[in-house]
């Protein structure tokens, strides 16, 4: 059952999602979502990761292989906590992840076609999906 979402938002369970086609850094993307009364979306299940991939696919069809997800590894590199202060339980990591790589790869991203999780440089410019409760 879907939520009663605003126009142009996609309902899923009790939340609403919207694709942001403009490429932004992680901080800019989160700020953009907050301006909509939302946060960057997170993938907590296979179903939710499929939905995110579908929203992106329908939104632009492949400008970038990655989108931002709500979560940063900057504060606690070992625990990898999401914006929602929960540990990552959905661990569909992309091949070779979550192995640490040199550099500033501390922000959660998702390969939307493969629907797998990874990290990208927080200064990279990617599209995003916002999530909020109606």
mmCIF file of C-alpha atoms in Angstrom:
data_model
loop_
_atom_site.group_PDB
_atom_site.id
_atom_site.type_symbol
_atom_site.label_atom_id
_atom_site.label_comp_id
_atom_site.label_asym_id
_atom_site.label_seq_id
_atom_site.Cartn_x
_atom_site.Cartn_y
_atom_site.Cartn_z
ATOM 1 C CA UNK A 1 0.000 0.000 0.000
ATOM 2 C CA UNK A 2 1.372 3.410 -0.964
ATOM 3 C CA UNK A 3 1.447 6.633 0.977
ATOM 4 C CA UNK A 4 -0.471 9.787 0.050
ATOM 5 C CA UNK A 5 2.478 11.563 -1.571
ATOM 6 C CA UNK A 6 2.755 15.036 -3.095
ATOM 7 C CA UNK A 7 2.529 15.378 -6.882
ATOM 8 C CA UNK A 8 5.542 13.927 -8.727
ATOM 9 C CA UNK A 9 6.639 11.864 -5.684
ATOM 10 C CA UNK A 10 6.567 8.046 -5.860
ATOM 11 C CA UNK A 11 4.865 6.243 -2.961
ATOM 12 C CA UNK A 12 6.401 3.112 -1.459
ATOM 13 C CA UNK A 13 5.158 1.669 1.826
ATOM 14 C CA UNK A 14 4.733 4.666 4.141
ATOM 15 C CA UNK A 15 7.256 6.931 2.394
ATOM 16 C CA UNK A 16 7.513 9.170 -0.667
ATOM 17 C CA UNK A 17 10.454 9.326 -3.098
ATOM 18 C CA UNK A 18 11.499 11.816 -5.763
ATOM 19 C CA UNK A 19 14.374 11.700 -8.233
ATOM 20 C CA UNK A 20 16.695 14.706 -8.477
ATOM 21 C CA UNK A 21 18.306 14.790 -11.947
ATOM 22 C CA UNK A 22 20.685 17.663 -11.163
ATOM 23 C CA UNK A 23 24.200 16.468 -10.337
ATOM 24 C CA UNK A 24 25.422 17.719 -6.957
ATOM 25 C CA UNK A 25 27.987 16.923 -4.287
ATOM 26 C CA UNK A 26 26.809 14.837 -1.357
ATOM 27 C CA UNK A 27 26.347 17.888 0.898
ATOM 28 C CA UNK A 28 24.479 19.802 -1.824
ATOM 29 C CA UNK A 29 22.222 16.806 -2.523
ATOM 30 C CA UNK A 30 21.348 16.407 1.170
ATOM 31 C CA UNK A 31 20.679 20.161 1.473
ATOM 32 C CA UNK A 32 18.465 19.993 -1.635
ATOM 33 C CA UNK A 33 16.450 17.122 -0.144
ATOM 34 C CA UNK A 34 16.107 19.004 3.153
ATOM 35 C CA UNK A 35 14.717 22.000 1.244
ATOM 36 C CA UNK A 36 11.914 19.632 0.158
ATOM 37 C CA UNK A 37 11.290 18.480 3.740
ATOM 38 C CA UNK A 38 13.128 15.238 2.983
ATOM 39 C CA UNK A 39 16.499 13.464 3.271
ATOM 40 C CA UNK A 40 18.601 11.484 0.852
ATOM 41 C CA UNK A 41 16.974 8.095 0.329
ATOM 42 C CA UNK A 42 18.506 4.890 1.678
ATOM 43 C CA UNK A 43 18.189 1.284 0.585
ATOM 44 C CA UNK A 44 17.148 -0.910 3.524
ATOM 45 C CA UNK A 45 15.881 -3.867 1.490
ATOM 46 C CA UNK A 46 16.043 -5.488 -1.928
ATOM 47 C CA UNK A 47 12.599 -4.053 -2.690
ATOM 48 C CA UNK A 48 13.686 -0.526 -1.776
ATOM 49 C CA UNK A 49 16.883 -0.798 -3.852
ATOM 50 C CA UNK A 50 14.796 -1.985 -6.828
ATOM 51 C CA UNK A 51 12.470 0.982 -6.371
ATOM 52 C CA UNK A 52 15.398 3.434 -6.304
ATOM 53 C CA UNK A 53 16.801 1.893 -9.488
ATOM 54 C CA UNK A 54 13.387 2.126 -11.155
ATOM 55 C CA UNK A 55 12.894 5.772 -10.146
ATOM 56 C CA UNK A 56 16.305 6.716 -11.545
ATOM 57 C CA UNK A 57 15.809 4.677 -14.710
ATOM 58 C CA UNK A 58 12.465 6.325 -15.400
ATOM 59 C CA UNK A 59 13.905 9.734 -14.509
ATOM 60 C CA UNK A 60 16.862 9.927 -16.860
ATOM 61 C CA UNK A 61 17.931 6.504 -18.041
ATOM 62 C CA UNK A 62 21.646 6.564 -17.298
ATOM 63 C CA UNK A 63 23.467 9.908 -17.080
ATOM 64 C CA UNK A 64 25.644 8.498 -14.287
ATOM 65 C CA UNK A 65 25.995 4.939 -13.002
ATOM 66 C CA UNK A 66 25.773 6.133 -9.370
ATOM 67 C CA UNK A 67 23.332 8.076 -7.193
ATOM 68 C CA UNK A 68 23.800 9.419 -3.671
ATOM 69 C CA UNK A 69 22.256 7.553 -0.784
ATOM 70 C CA UNK A 70 21.673 8.910 2.701
ATOM 71 C CA UNK A 71 24.689 7.990 4.722
ATOM 72 C CA UNK A 72 28.232 9.029 5.366
ATOM 73 C CA UNK A 73 31.246 7.182 6.670
ATOM 74 C CA UNK A 74 33.090 10.330 7.782
ATOM 75 C CA UNK A 75 32.232 10.236 11.494
ATOM 76 C CA UNK A 76 32.585 6.498 12.191
ATOM 77 C CA UNK A 77 34.506 4.701 9.484
ATOM 78 C CA UNK A 78 33.976 1.294 11.051
ATOM 79 C CA UNK A 79 30.269 1.429 11.911
ATOM 80 C CA UNK A 80 29.091 2.941 8.600
ATOM 81 C CA UNK A 81 25.912 4.546 9.905
ATOM 82 C CA UNK A 82 23.126 6.023 7.810
ATOM 83 C CA UNK A 83 21.597 9.484 8.199
ATOM 84 C CA UNK A 84 18.800 7.798 10.110
ATOM 85 C CA UNK A 85 21.266 6.719 12.818
ATOM 86 C CA UNK A 86 20.790 3.027 12.034
ATOM 87 C CA UNK A 87 23.501 0.573 11.176
ATOM 88 C CA UNK A 88 23.543 -0.654 7.606
ATOM 89 C CA UNK A 89 21.595 -3.916 7.631
ATOM 90 C CA UNK A 90 20.987 -4.176 3.878
ATOM 91 C CA UNK A 91 24.441 -5.106 2.670
ATOM 92 C CA UNK A 92 24.147 -5.601 -1.054
ATOM 93 C CA UNK A 93 27.665 -4.255 -1.575
ATOM 94 C CA UNK A 94 29.044 -3.861 -5.072
ATOM 95 C CA UNK A 95 31.887 -6.214 -5.944
ATOM 96 C CA UNK A 96 34.986 -5.391 -3.898
ATOM 97 C CA UNK A 97 33.070 -3.217 -1.393
ATOM 98 C CA UNK A 98 32.930 -2.040 1.348
ATOM 99 C CA UNK A 99 36.715 -2.337 1.297
ATOM 100 C CA UNK A 100 38.320 1.015 2.101
ATOM 101 C CA UNK A 101 40.056 2.698 -0.802
ATOM 102 C CA UNK A 102 42.521 5.572 -0.609
ATOM 103 C CA UNK A 103 41.027 9.051 -0.778
ATOM 104 C CA UNK A 104 37.831 10.723 0.261
ATOM 105 C CA UNK A 105 35.362 7.919 -0.501
ATOM 106 C CA UNK A 106 33.235 8.390 2.597
ATOM 107 C CA UNK A 107 29.695 8.952 1.287
ATOM 108 C CA UNK A 108 27.175 6.235 0.423
ATOM 109 C CA UNK A 109 26.302 5.752 -3.206
ATOM 110 C CA UNK A 110 24.428 3.145 -5.195
ATOM 111 C CA UNK A 111 25.029 1.732 -8.642
ATOM 112 C CA UNK A 112 21.405 2.108 -9.612
ATOM 113 C CA UNK A 113 21.452 -0.414 -12.477
ATOM 114 C CA UNK A 114 23.156 -3.117 -10.406
ATOM 115 C CA UNK A 115 21.319 -1.928 -7.263
ATOM 116 C CA UNK A 116 24.423 -2.432 -5.188
ATOM 117 C CA UNK A 117 25.965 -0.213 -2.532
ATOM 118 C CA UNK A 118 29.351 1.442 -2.339
ATOM 119 C CA UNK A 119 31.117 4.646 -1.401
ATOM 120 C CA UNK A 120 32.019 7.638 -3.521
ATOM 121 C CA UNK A 121 34.029 10.770 -2.912
ATOM 122 C CA UNK A 122 31.717 13.205 -1.097
ATOM 123 C CA UNK A 123 32.850 15.914 -3.520
ATOM 124 C CA UNK A 124 31.769 13.951 -6.613
ATOM 125 C CA UNK A 125 28.711 15.249 -8.444
ATOM 126 C CA UNK A 126 25.936 12.659 -8.714
ATOM 127 C CA UNK A 127 22.181 12.582 -9.068
ATOM 128 C CA UNK A 128 20.097 11.595 -6.048
ATOM 129 C CA UNK A 129 16.730 10.439 -4.725
ATOM 130 C CA UNK A 130 15.002 12.133 -1.794
ATOM 131 C CA UNK A 131 12.712 10.416 0.701
ATOM 132 C CA UNK A 132 10.126 11.744 3.145
ATOM 133 C CA UNK A 133 7.028 10.754 5.027
ATOM 134 C CA UNK A 134 3.816 12.241 3.658
#
